[in-house]
PDB file of C-alpha atoms in Angstrom:
ATOM      1  CA  UNK A 233      16.284 -11.008   8.278  1.00  0.00           C
ATOM      2  CA  UNK A 234      14.955 -14.435   7.390  1.00  0.00           C
ATOM      3  CA  UNK A 235      14.612 -16.219   4.082  1.00  0.00           C
ATOM      4  CA  UNK A 236      11.070 -17.336   3.282  1.00  0.00           C
ATOM      5  CA  UNK A 237      11.839 -18.818  -0.129  1.00  0.00           C
ATOM      6  CA  UNK A 238      14.419 -18.785  -2.902  1.00  0.00           C
ATOM      7  CA  UNK A 239      13.776 -20.175  -6.388  1.00  0.00           C
ATOM      8  CA  UNK A 240      15.906 -20.393  -9.488  1.00  0.00           C
ATOM      9  CA  UNK A 241      14.502 -17.929 -12.018  1.00  0.00           C
ATOM     10  CA  UNK A 242      15.851 -17.003 -15.485  1.00  0.00           C
ATOM     11  CA  UNK A 243      19.379 -17.914 -14.439  1.00  0.00           C
ATOM     12  CA  UNK A 244      19.135 -15.893 -11.249  1.00  0.00           C
ATOM     13  CA  UNK A 245      17.226 -16.172  -7.983  1.00  0.00           C
ATOM     14  CA  UNK A 246      13.756 -15.010  -6.974  1.00  0.00           C
ATOM     15  CA  UNK A 247      13.744 -14.681  -3.214  1.00  0.00           C
ATOM     16  CA  UNK A 248      11.222 -13.667  -0.593  1.00  0.00           C
ATOM     17  CA  UNK A 249      12.515 -12.314   2.703  1.00  0.00           C
ATOM     18  CA  UNK A 250      11.099 -10.959   5.963  1.00  0.00           C
ATOM     19  CA  UNK A 251      12.618  -8.693   8.575  1.00  0.00           C
ATOM     20  CA  UNK A 252      11.710  -6.675  11.640  1.00  0.00           C
ATOM     21  CA  UNK A 253      11.078  -3.114  10.457  1.00  0.00           C
ATOM     22  CA  UNK A 254      12.013  -0.203  12.683  1.00  0.00           C
ATOM     23  CA  UNK A 255      10.127   2.220  10.436  1.00  0.00           C
ATOM     24  CA  UNK A 256       6.852   0.290  10.458  1.00  0.00           C
ATOM     25  CA  UNK A 257       7.215  -1.365  13.887  1.00  0.00           C
ATOM     26  CA  UNK A 258       6.238  -4.766  12.532  1.00  0.00           C
ATOM     27  CA  UNK A 259       7.562  -7.581  10.395  1.00  0.00           C
ATOM     28  CA  UNK A 260       7.777  -6.656   6.723  1.00  0.00           C
ATOM     29  CA  UNK A 261       8.136  -8.938   3.708  1.00  0.00           C
ATOM     30  CA  UNK A 262       9.673  -8.173   0.313  1.00  0.00           C
ATOM     31  CA  UNK A 263      10.541  -9.988  -2.886  1.00  0.00           C
ATOM     32  CA  UNK A 264      13.942  -9.642  -4.558  1.00  0.00           C
ATOM     33  CA  UNK A 265      15.024 -10.963  -7.943  1.00  0.00           C
ATOM     34  CA  UNK A 266      18.780 -11.133  -8.411  1.00  0.00           C
ATOM     35  CA  UNK A 267      20.078 -11.847 -11.926  1.00  0.00           C
ATOM     36  CA  UNK A 268      22.985 -14.214 -12.546  1.00  0.00           C
ATOM     37  CA  UNK A 269      25.396 -11.254 -12.727  1.00  0.00           C
ATOM     38  CA  UNK A 270      24.857 -10.574  -9.015  1.00  0.00           C
ATOM     39  CA  UNK A 271      27.113 -13.577  -8.276  1.00  0.00           C
ATOM     40  CA  UNK A 272      30.043 -11.509  -9.552  1.00  0.00           C
ATOM     41  CA  UNK A 273      29.267  -8.164  -7.915  1.00  0.00           C
ATOM     42  CA  UNK A 274      26.674  -5.427  -7.368  1.00  0.00           C
ATOM     43  CA  UNK A 275      24.028  -4.954 -10.060  1.00  0.00           C
ATOM     44  CA  UNK A 276      21.628  -2.080 -10.797  1.00  0.00           C
ATOM     45  CA  UNK A 277      18.210  -2.294  -9.187  1.00  0.00           C
ATOM     46  CA  UNK A 278      14.681  -1.462 -10.293  1.00  0.00           C
ATOM     47  CA  UNK A 279      12.072  -0.915  -7.581  1.00  0.00           C
ATOM     48  CA  UNK A 280       8.507  -1.982  -8.331  1.00  0.00           C
ATOM     49  CA  UNK A 281       5.823  -0.461  -6.083  1.00  0.00           C
ATOM     50  CA  UNK A 282       2.463  -2.204  -6.201  1.00  0.00           C
ATOM     51  CA  UNK A 283      -1.068  -0.850  -6.034  1.00  0.00           C
ATOM     52  CA  UNK A 284      -4.093  -1.039  -3.757  1.00  0.00           C
ATOM     53  CA  UNK A 285      -4.858  -4.418  -2.144  1.00  0.00           C
ATOM     54  CA  UNK A 286      -1.512  -5.862  -3.253  1.00  0.00           C
ATOM     55  CA  UNK A 287       1.315  -7.473  -1.291  1.00  0.00           C
ATOM     56  CA  UNK A 288       4.903  -8.065  -2.415  1.00  0.00           C
ATOM     57  CA  UNK A 289       3.623 -11.101  -4.316  1.00  0.00           C
ATOM     58  CA  UNK A 290       1.284  -9.654  -6.957  1.00  0.00           C
ATOM     59  CA  UNK A 291       3.832  -8.103  -9.312  1.00  0.00           C
ATOM     60  CA  UNK A 292       6.406 -10.746  -8.468  1.00  0.00           C
ATOM     61  CA  UNK A 293       4.154 -13.451  -9.921  1.00  0.00           C
ATOM     62  CA  UNK A 294       2.035 -11.530 -12.469  1.00  0.00           C
ATOM     63  CA  UNK A 295       4.089  -8.747 -14.054  1.00  0.00           C
ATOM     64  CA  UNK A 296       6.496 -10.958 -16.002  1.00  0.00           C
ATOM     65  CA  UNK A 297       9.408  -8.699 -15.116  1.00  0.00           C
ATOM     66  CA  UNK A 298      12.101 -11.216 -14.160  1.00  0.00           C
ATOM     67  CA  UNK A 299      12.813 -12.473 -17.671  1.00  0.00           C
ATOM     68  CA  UNK A 300      13.360  -8.969 -19.004  1.00  0.00           C
ATOM     69  CA  UNK A 301      15.412  -7.980 -15.942  1.00  0.00           C
ATOM     70  CA  UNK A 302      17.610 -11.037 -16.431  1.00  0.00           C
ATOM     71  CA  UNK A 303      18.309  -9.990 -20.035  1.00  0.00           C
ATOM     72  CA  UNK A 304      19.664  -6.669 -18.775  1.00  0.00           C
ATOM     73  CA  UNK A 305      21.349  -7.882 -15.574  1.00  0.00           C
ATOM     74  CA  UNK A 306      19.060  -5.859 -13.301  1.00  0.00           C
ATOM     75  CA  UNK A 307      17.755  -6.720  -9.838  1.00  0.00           C
ATOM     76  CA  UNK A 308      14.061  -6.216  -9.019  1.00  0.00           C
ATOM     77  CA  UNK A 309      12.675  -5.277  -5.606  1.00  0.00           C
ATOM     78  CA  UNK A 310       9.020  -5.942  -4.788  1.00  0.00           C
ATOM     79  CA  UNK A 311       8.166  -4.306  -1.421  1.00  0.00           C
ATOM     80  CA  UNK A 312       4.860  -4.755   0.356  1.00  0.00           C
ATOM     81  CA  UNK A 313       2.303  -1.949   0.126  1.00  0.00           C
ATOM     82  CA  UNK A 314       1.676  -1.489   3.859  1.00  0.00           C
ATOM     83  CA  UNK A 315       2.590  -2.736   7.313  1.00  0.00           C
ATOM     84  CA  UNK A 316       1.086  -6.056   8.378  1.00  0.00           C
ATOM     85  CA  UNK A 317       0.181  -7.822  11.609  1.00  0.00           C
ATOM     86  CA  UNK A 318      -2.653  -8.335  14.061  1.00  0.00           C
ATOM     87  CA  UNK A 319      -1.875  -5.108  15.917  1.00  0.00           C
ATOM     88  CA  UNK A 320      -1.688  -2.965  12.764  1.00  0.00           C
ATOM     89  CA  UNK A 321      -4.651  -0.632  12.225  1.00  0.00           C
ATOM     90  CA  UNK A 322      -6.962  -1.492   9.347  1.00  0.00           C
ATOM     91  CA  UNK A 323     -10.207  -0.403   7.708  1.00  0.00           C
ATOM     92  CA  UNK A 324     -13.084  -2.362   6.194  1.00  0.00           C
ATOM     93  CA  UNK A 325     -12.617  -0.545   2.883  1.00  0.00           C
ATOM     94  CA  UNK A 326     -10.084  -1.945   0.419  1.00  0.00           C
ATOM     95  CA  UNK A 327      -8.527   1.482  -0.199  1.00  0.00           C
ATOM     96  CA  UNK A 328      -7.456   2.354   3.353  1.00  0.00           C
ATOM     97  CA  UNK A 329      -5.318   0.515   5.873  1.00  0.00           C
ATOM     98  CA  UNK A 330      -3.587  -2.782   5.109  1.00  0.00           C
ATOM     99  CA  UNK A 331      -2.733  -3.014   1.441  1.00  0.00           C
ATOM    100  CA  UNK A 332      -3.225   0.733   1.042  1.00  0.00           C
ATOM    101  CA  UNK A 333      -0.257   2.473   2.636  1.00  0.00           C
ATOM    102  CA  UNK A 334      -0.047   5.096  -0.163  1.00  0.00           C
ATOM    103  CA  UNK A 335       3.712   5.426   0.437  1.00  0.00           C
ATOM    104  CA  UNK A 336       3.374   8.207   3.031  1.00  0.00           C
ATOM    105  CA  UNK A 337       4.397   8.659   6.670  1.00  0.00           C
ATOM    106  CA  UNK A 338       1.138   8.805   8.606  1.00  0.00           C
ATOM    107  CA  UNK A 339       0.857  11.464  11.290  1.00  0.00           C
ATOM    108  CA  UNK A 340      -2.678  10.662  12.486  1.00  0.00           C
ATOM    109  CA  UNK A 341      -4.098   8.025  14.812  1.00  0.00           C
ATOM    110  CA  UNK A 342      -4.595   5.103  14.497  1.00  0.00           C
ATOM    111  CA  UNK A 343      -2.211   4.956  11.539  1.00  0.00           C
ATOM    112  CA  UNK A 344       0.938   6.723  12.680  1.00  0.00           C
ATOM    113  CA  UNK A 345       2.360   3.892  14.797  1.00  0.00           C
ATOM    114  CA  UNK A 346       2.911   1.603  11.802  1.00  0.00           C
ATOM    115  CA  UNK A 347       2.133   3.390   8.537  1.00  0.00           C
ATOM    116  CA  UNK A 348       5.552   4.920   7.829  1.00  0.00           C
ATOM    117  CA  UNK A 349       5.857   3.609   4.301  1.00  0.00           C
ATOM    118  CA  UNK A 350       7.760   6.616   2.932  1.00  0.00           C
ATOM    119  CA  UNK A 351      10.606   6.065   5.382  1.00  0.00           C
ATOM    120  CA  UNK A 352      10.459   2.323   4.818  1.00  0.00           C
ATOM    121  CA  UNK A 353      10.818   2.588   1.027  1.00  0.00           C
ATOM    122  CA  UNK A 354      13.174   5.563   0.918  1.00  0.00           C
ATOM    123  CA  UNK A 355      15.502   4.729   3.816  1.00  0.00           C
ATOM    124  CA  UNK A 356      15.118   1.455   5.681  1.00  0.00           C
ATOM    125  CA  UNK A 357      14.659  -1.118   2.918  1.00  0.00           C
ATOM    126  CA  UNK A 358      17.463   0.351   0.742  1.00  0.00           C
ATOM    127  CA  UNK A 359      19.856  -0.006   3.688  1.00  0.00           C
ATOM    128  CA  UNK A 360      18.815  -3.612   4.194  1.00  0.00           C
ATOM    129  CA  UNK A 361      19.234  -4.441   0.515  1.00  0.00           C
ATOM    130  CA  UNK A 362      22.692  -2.960   0.098  1.00  0.00           C
ATOM    131  CA  UNK A 363      23.883  -4.501   3.376  1.00  0.00           C
ATOM    132  CA  UNK A 364      22.756  -8.021   2.502  1.00  0.00           C
ATOM    133  CA  UNK A 365      22.703  -8.363  -1.281  1.00  0.00           C
ATOM    134  CA  UNK A 366      24.813  -7.457  -4.316  1.00  0.00           C
ATOM    135  CA  UNK A 367      22.910  -4.238  -5.059  1.00  0.00           C
ATOM    136  CA  UNK A 368      24.524  -1.138  -6.564  1.00  0.00           C
ATOM    137  CA  UNK A 369      23.084   1.747  -4.569  1.00  0.00           C
ATOM    138  CA  UNK A 370      24.344   4.260  -7.151  1.00  0.00           C
ATOM    139  CA  UNK A 371      22.228   2.807  -9.974  1.00  0.00           C
ATOM    140  CA  UNK A 372      18.567   2.706  -9.030  1.00  0.00           C
ATOM    141  CA  UNK A 373      15.352   3.171 -10.969  1.00  0.00           C
ATOM    142  CA  UNK A 374      11.771   3.022  -9.755  1.00  0.00           C
ATOM    143  CA  UNK A 375       8.429   2.050 -11.268  1.00  0.00           C
ATOM    144  CA  UNK A 376       4.982   1.096 -10.032  1.00  0.00           C
ATOM    145  CA  UNK A 377       1.353   0.480 -10.853  1.00  0.00           C
ATOM    146  CA  UNK A 378      -1.647   2.597  -9.775  1.00  0.00           C
ATOM    147  CA  UNK A 379      -1.022   3.530  -6.121  1.00  0.00           C
ATOM    148  CA  UNK A 380       2.501   2.259  -6.729  1.00  0.00           C
ATOM    149  CA  UNK A 381       2.844   4.523  -9.760  1.00  0.00           C
ATOM    150  CA  UNK A 382       1.886   7.402  -7.485  1.00  0.00           C
ATOM    151  CA  UNK A 383       4.576   6.290  -5.041  1.00  0.00           C
ATOM    152  CA  UNK A 384       7.213   5.854  -7.733  1.00  0.00           C
ATOM    153  CA  UNK A 385       6.660   9.315  -9.189  1.00  0.00           C
ATOM    154  CA  UNK A 386       6.528  11.144  -5.861  1.00  0.00           C
ATOM    155  CA  UNK A 387       9.613   9.373  -4.501  1.00  0.00           C
ATOM    156  CA  UNK A 388      11.590  10.001  -7.692  1.00  0.00           C
ATOM    157  CA  UNK A 389      10.779  13.700  -7.827  1.00  0.00           C
ATOM    158  CA  UNK A 390      11.452  14.164  -4.120  1.00  0.00           C
ATOM    159  CA  UNK A 391      14.675  12.106  -4.094  1.00  0.00           C
ATOM    160  CA  UNK A 392      16.317  12.894  -7.455  1.00  0.00           C
ATOM    161  CA  UNK A 393      19.735  11.942  -6.098  1.00  0.00           C
ATOM    162  CA  UNK A 394      18.477   8.408  -5.478  1.00  0.00           C
ATOM    163  CA  UNK A 395      16.826   7.461  -8.765  1.00  0.00           C
ATOM    164  CA  UNK A 396      18.210   7.746 -12.289  1.00  0.00           C
ATOM    165  CA  UNK A 397      14.900   6.920 -13.994  1.00  0.00           C
ATOM    166  CA  UNK A 398      11.213   6.610 -13.176  1.00  0.00           C
ATOM    167  CA  UNK A 399       8.263   5.007 -14.905  1.00  0.00           C
ATOM    168  CA  UNK A 400       4.660   4.225 -14.017  1.00  0.00           C
ATOM    169  CA  UNK A 401       1.750   2.102 -15.123  1.00  0.00           C
ATOM    170  CA  UNK A 402      -1.608   3.886 -14.719  1.00  0.00           C
ATOM    171  CA  UNK A 403      -0.468   6.010 -11.761  1.00  0.00           C
ATOM    172  CA  UNK A 404      -2.812   7.798  -9.386  1.00  0.00           C
ATOM    173  CA  UNK A 405      -1.642  11.054 -10.886  1.00  0.00           C
ATOM    174  CA  UNK A 406      -3.478  13.794  -8.971  1.00  0.00           C
ATOM    175  CA  UNK A 407      -4.548  12.352  -5.595  1.00  0.00           C
ATOM    176  CA  UNK A 408      -5.295  15.689  -3.937  1.00  0.00           C
ATOM    177  CA  UNK A 409      -8.164  16.042  -6.419  1.00  0.00           C
ATOM    178  CA  UNK A 410      -9.346  12.425  -6.480  1.00  0.00           C
ATOM    179  CA  UNK A 411     -11.305  10.074  -4.256  1.00  0.00           C
ATOM    180  CA  UNK A 412      -8.251   7.828  -4.607  1.00  0.00           C
ATOM    181  CA  UNK A 413      -6.218  10.295  -2.612  1.00  0.00           C
ATOM    182  CA  UNK A 414      -8.306  12.737  -0.664  1.00  0.00           C
ATOM    183  CA  UNK A 415      -9.760   9.993   1.532  1.00  0.00           C
ATOM    184  CA  UNK A 416      -6.380   8.426   2.239  1.00  0.00           C
ATOM    185  CA  UNK A 417      -4.339  11.608   2.585  1.00  0.00           C
ATOM    186  CA  UNK A 418      -6.825  13.082   5.046  1.00  0.00           C
ATOM    187  CA  UNK A 419      -6.840   9.854   7.073  1.00  0.00           C
ATOM    188  CA  UNK A 420      -3.069   9.475   7.168  1.00  0.00           C
ATOM    189  CA  UNK A 421      -1.935  13.117   7.164  1.00  0.00           C
ATOM    190  CA  UNK A 422      -4.891  15.082   8.563  1.00  0.00           C
ATOM    191  CA  UNK A 423      -7.143  17.720   7.073  1.00  0.00           C
ATOM    192  CA  UNK A 424      -4.450  20.348   6.370  1.00  0.00           C
ATOM    193  CA  UNK A 425      -4.261  19.976   2.593  1.00  0.00           C
ATOM    194  CA  UNK A 426      -0.936  21.825   2.435  1.00  0.00           C
ATOM    195  CA  UNK A 427       0.609  18.650   3.860  1.00  0.00           C
ATOM    196  CA  UNK A 428      -0.772  16.597   0.984  1.00  0.00           C
ATOM    197  CA  UNK A 429       1.026  18.382  -1.846  1.00  0.00           C
ATOM    198  CA  UNK A 430       4.310  16.519  -1.334  1.00  0.00           C
ATOM    199  CA  UNK A 431       2.451  13.347  -2.318  1.00  0.00           C
ATOM    200  CA  UNK A 432       0.804  14.510  -5.526  1.00  0.00           C
ATOM    201  CA  UNK A 433       2.727  13.731  -8.732  1.00  0.00           C
ATOM    202  CA  UNK A 434       0.945  16.434 -10.728  1.00  0.00           C
ATOM    203  CA  UNK A 435       1.767  19.130  -8.182  1.00  0.00           C
ATOM    204  CA  UNK A 436       5.351  17.910  -7.839  1.00  0.00           C
ATOM    205  CA  UNK A 437       5.726  17.938 -11.607  1.00  0.00           C
ATOM    206  CA  UNK A 438       4.597  21.550 -11.701  1.00  0.00           C
ATOM    207  CA  UNK A 439       6.975  22.476  -8.881  1.00  0.00           C
ATOM    208  CA  UNK A 440      10.053  20.277  -9.372  1.00  0.00           C
ATOM    209  CA  UNK A 441       9.942  17.884 -12.279  1.00  0.00           C
ATOM    210  CA  UNK A 442      12.563  15.177 -12.573  1.00  0.00           C
ATOM    211  CA  UNK A 443      16.123  15.462 -13.802  1.00  0.00           C
ATOM    212  CA  UNK A 444      16.008  12.323 -15.899  1.00  0.00           C
ATOM    213  CA  UNK A 445      13.803  10.254 -18.202  1.00  0.00           C
ATOM    214  CA  UNK A 446      10.181   9.421 -17.401  1.00  0.00           C
ATOM    215  CA  UNK A 447       7.962   6.793 -19.042  1.00  0.00           C
ATOM    216  CA  UNK A 448       4.239   6.522 -18.297  1.00  0.00           C
ATOM    217  CA  UNK A 449       1.798   4.053 -19.791  1.00  0.00           C
ATOM    218  CA  UNK A 450      -1.932   4.456 -19.269  1.00  0.00           C
ATOM    219  CA  UNK A 451      -4.656   2.157 -20.564  1.00  0.00           C
ATOM    220  CA  UNK A 452      -7.207   4.132 -22.561  1.00  0.00           C
ATOM    221  CA  UNK A 453      -9.938   1.692 -21.457  1.00  0.00           C
ATOM    222  CA  UNK A 454      -8.930   1.807 -17.793  1.00  0.00           C
ATOM    223  CA  UNK A 455     -12.067   1.539 -15.669  1.00  0.00           C
ATOM    224  CA  UNK A 456     -10.558   3.932 -13.111  1.00  0.00           C
ATOM    225  CA  UNK A 457      -9.568   6.818 -15.396  1.00  0.00           C
ATOM    226  CA  UNK A 458     -11.658   9.367 -13.497  1.00  0.00           C
ATOM    227  CA  UNK A 459      -9.851   8.447 -10.269  1.00  0.00           C
ATOM    228  CA  UNK A 460      -6.372   8.326 -11.809  1.00  0.00           C
ATOM    229  CA  UNK A 461      -6.609  11.704 -13.615  1.00  0.00           C
ATOM    230  CA  UNK A 462      -3.784  11.096 -16.125  1.00  0.00           C
ATOM    231  CA  UNK A 463      -4.698  14.210 -18.078  1.00  0.00           C
ATOM    232  CA  UNK A 464      -3.624  16.425 -15.147  1.00  0.00           C
ATOM    233  CA  UNK A 465      -0.161  14.883 -15.063  1.00  0.00           C
ATOM    234  CA  UNK A 466       0.159  15.012 -18.854  1.00  0.00           C
ATOM    235  CA  UNK A 467      -0.679  18.722 -18.798  1.00  0.00           C
ATOM    236  CA  UNK A 468       1.887  19.344 -16.047  1.00  0.00           C
ATOM    237  CA  UNK A 469       4.546  17.465 -18.018  1.00  0.00           C
ATOM    238  CA  UNK A 470       3.821  19.514 -21.109  1.00  0.00           C
ATOM    239  CA  UNK A 471       3.765  22.805 -19.215  1.00  0.00           C
ATOM    240  CA  UNK A 472       7.143  22.067 -17.614  1.00  0.00           C
ATOM    241  CA  UNK A 473       8.555  20.706 -20.894  1.00  0.00           C
ATOM    242  CA  UNK A 474       9.712  17.715 -18.907  1.00  0.00           C
ATOM    243  CA  UNK A 475      11.672  14.960 -20.620  1.00  0.00           C
ATOM    244  CA  UNK A 476       8.976  12.279 -20.665  1.00  0.00           C
ATOM    245  CA  UNK A 477       7.095   9.753 -22.765  1.00  0.00           C
ATOM    246  CA  UNK A 478       3.385   9.522 -21.933  1.00  0.00           C
ATOM    247  CA  UNK A 479       1.499   6.832 -23.830  1.00  0.00           C
ATOM    248  CA  UNK A 480      -2.241   6.173 -23.908  1.00  0.00           C
ATOM    249  CA  UNK A 481      -2.617   2.519 -24.834  1.00  0.00           C
ATOM    250  CA  UNK A 482      -5.887   1.804 -26.721  1.00  0.00           C
ATOM    251  CA  UNK A 483      -7.991  -1.046 -25.400  1.00  0.00           C
ATOM    252  CA  UNK A 484      -6.027  -1.689 -22.196  1.00  0.00           C
ATOM    253  CA  UNK A 485      -7.578  -1.619 -18.734  1.00  0.00           C
ATOM    254  CA  UNK A 486      -6.119  -1.425 -15.213  1.00  0.00           C
ATOM    255  CA  UNK A 487      -5.172  -5.085 -14.841  1.00  0.00           C
ATOM    256  CA  UNK A 488      -1.888  -6.971 -14.765  1.00  0.00           C
ATOM    257  CA  UNK A 489      -2.588  -8.002 -18.359  1.00  0.00           C
ATOM    258  CA  UNK A 490      -1.883  -4.336 -19.136  1.00  0.00           C
ATOM    259  CA  UNK A 491       1.185  -4.199 -16.894  1.00  0.00           C
ATOM    260  CA  UNK A 492       2.726  -7.389 -18.237  1.00  0.00           C
ATOM    261  CA  UNK A 493       2.153  -6.303 -21.857  1.00  0.00           C
ATOM    262  CA  UNK A 494       4.363  -3.244 -21.477  1.00  0.00           C
ATOM    263  CA  UNK A 495       6.791  -4.517 -18.850  1.00  0.00           C
ATOM    264  CA  UNK A 496       9.461  -5.292 -21.457  1.00  0.00           C
ATOM    265  CA  UNK A 497       9.422  -1.643 -22.559  1.00  0.00           C
ATOM    266  CA  UNK A 498       9.725  -0.387 -19.005  1.00  0.00           C
ATOM    267  CA  UNK A 499      12.605  -2.657 -18.012  1.00  0.00           C
ATOM    268  CA  UNK A 500      14.483  -1.730 -21.198  1.00  0.00           C
ATOM    269  CA  UNK A 501      13.794   1.956 -20.517  1.00  0.00           C
ATOM    270  CA  UNK A 502      15.315   1.711 -17.059  1.00  0.00           C
ATOM    271  CA  UNK A 503      18.222  -0.433 -18.251  1.00  0.00           C
ATOM    272  CA  UNK A 504      19.229   2.261 -20.706  1.00  0.00           C
ATOM    273  CA  UNK A 505      19.344   4.848 -17.905  1.00  0.00           C
ATOM    274  CA  UNK A 506      20.987   2.576 -15.338  1.00  0.00           C
ATOM    275  CA  UNK A 507      23.780   1.549 -17.679  1.00  0.00           C
ATOM    276  CA  UNK A 508      24.254   4.973 -19.285  1.00  0.00           C
ATOM    277  CA  UNK A 509      27.220   5.721 -17.038  1.00  0.00           C
TER     278      UNK A 509
END
C-alpha cells in the first residue's frame, strides 16, 4: 500500500491510499478519514459507497461528512466505484464499465477479470483497513448514494453480521425492474435474472430485511425518480414491518447538495448504532 496524500482535517487525518488489489487485479485507490481518537486506539467506521461516474474523491470532497464524523469519533471509508487501469474493460456509456461497478462480482466477459467489486468491498478492503489502520472491525456501518445506496443496502442485508446500521441517499432501489440495473446486471451477471435478485434491495427487503436500523433519504424532486423506484422499496419495508425511517425530502434533487444537506443526520444515525454497545 502507498500513501498518495494525507491532510489534517477536523483534528484528524484525511488520507488517500492506493494498493494492488487481488480481487480486482489492478491498483485500487480509496480515501480514509481517521478522527483524532484513532491515535489512541481503534474507532468505529462508516463506509460511504459512491454512485455512477464517481471515484473515491467525490464524496470525500463534496459530502461534508468529515466534520460530523469527527464530532462522533468515527472513521470514514471512501472506496472507488470500479476497477481502474488501461487494461480494464470499459464502455462508452457513463452507466457501464469504469465508474459503474454496481458492487457486484461480474461473471461475464469482458468484465469478469477485474469487476469483482462485491469481494473488494466485502472482503479485501476491510482486511486492508484493519491491518493498517486503527479501525474497529466489530463496529461498522454503511451508507451510500444512488448506485452506492444500492450497494450499501444489498451488502448490509446480505452481511448482517458485518454491519450494525445502514443508510442510503436516493438509492437505486429496484434495479431488476429499472434501466439503472437491468442493463448493468445483464452485462455483468448474464441474462439469467435469477442471479440478479441478490443485488436488488427491494427483493432482499422482501426476503431478508435487516436486523438493525435503516435510514433512507430521497429527494422528492430527484430527476431520476423513475429509475430509482423508491416506492418499491418503501412498500417492501412496510410489508415486512422493517425498522426503518424513509423520508421524502421536498425540493431536493439527486445532487451532492442533497447529500451534504442530510449528511449530519446520517452520521449521527450511524453513531448512535455504532456506540450503542
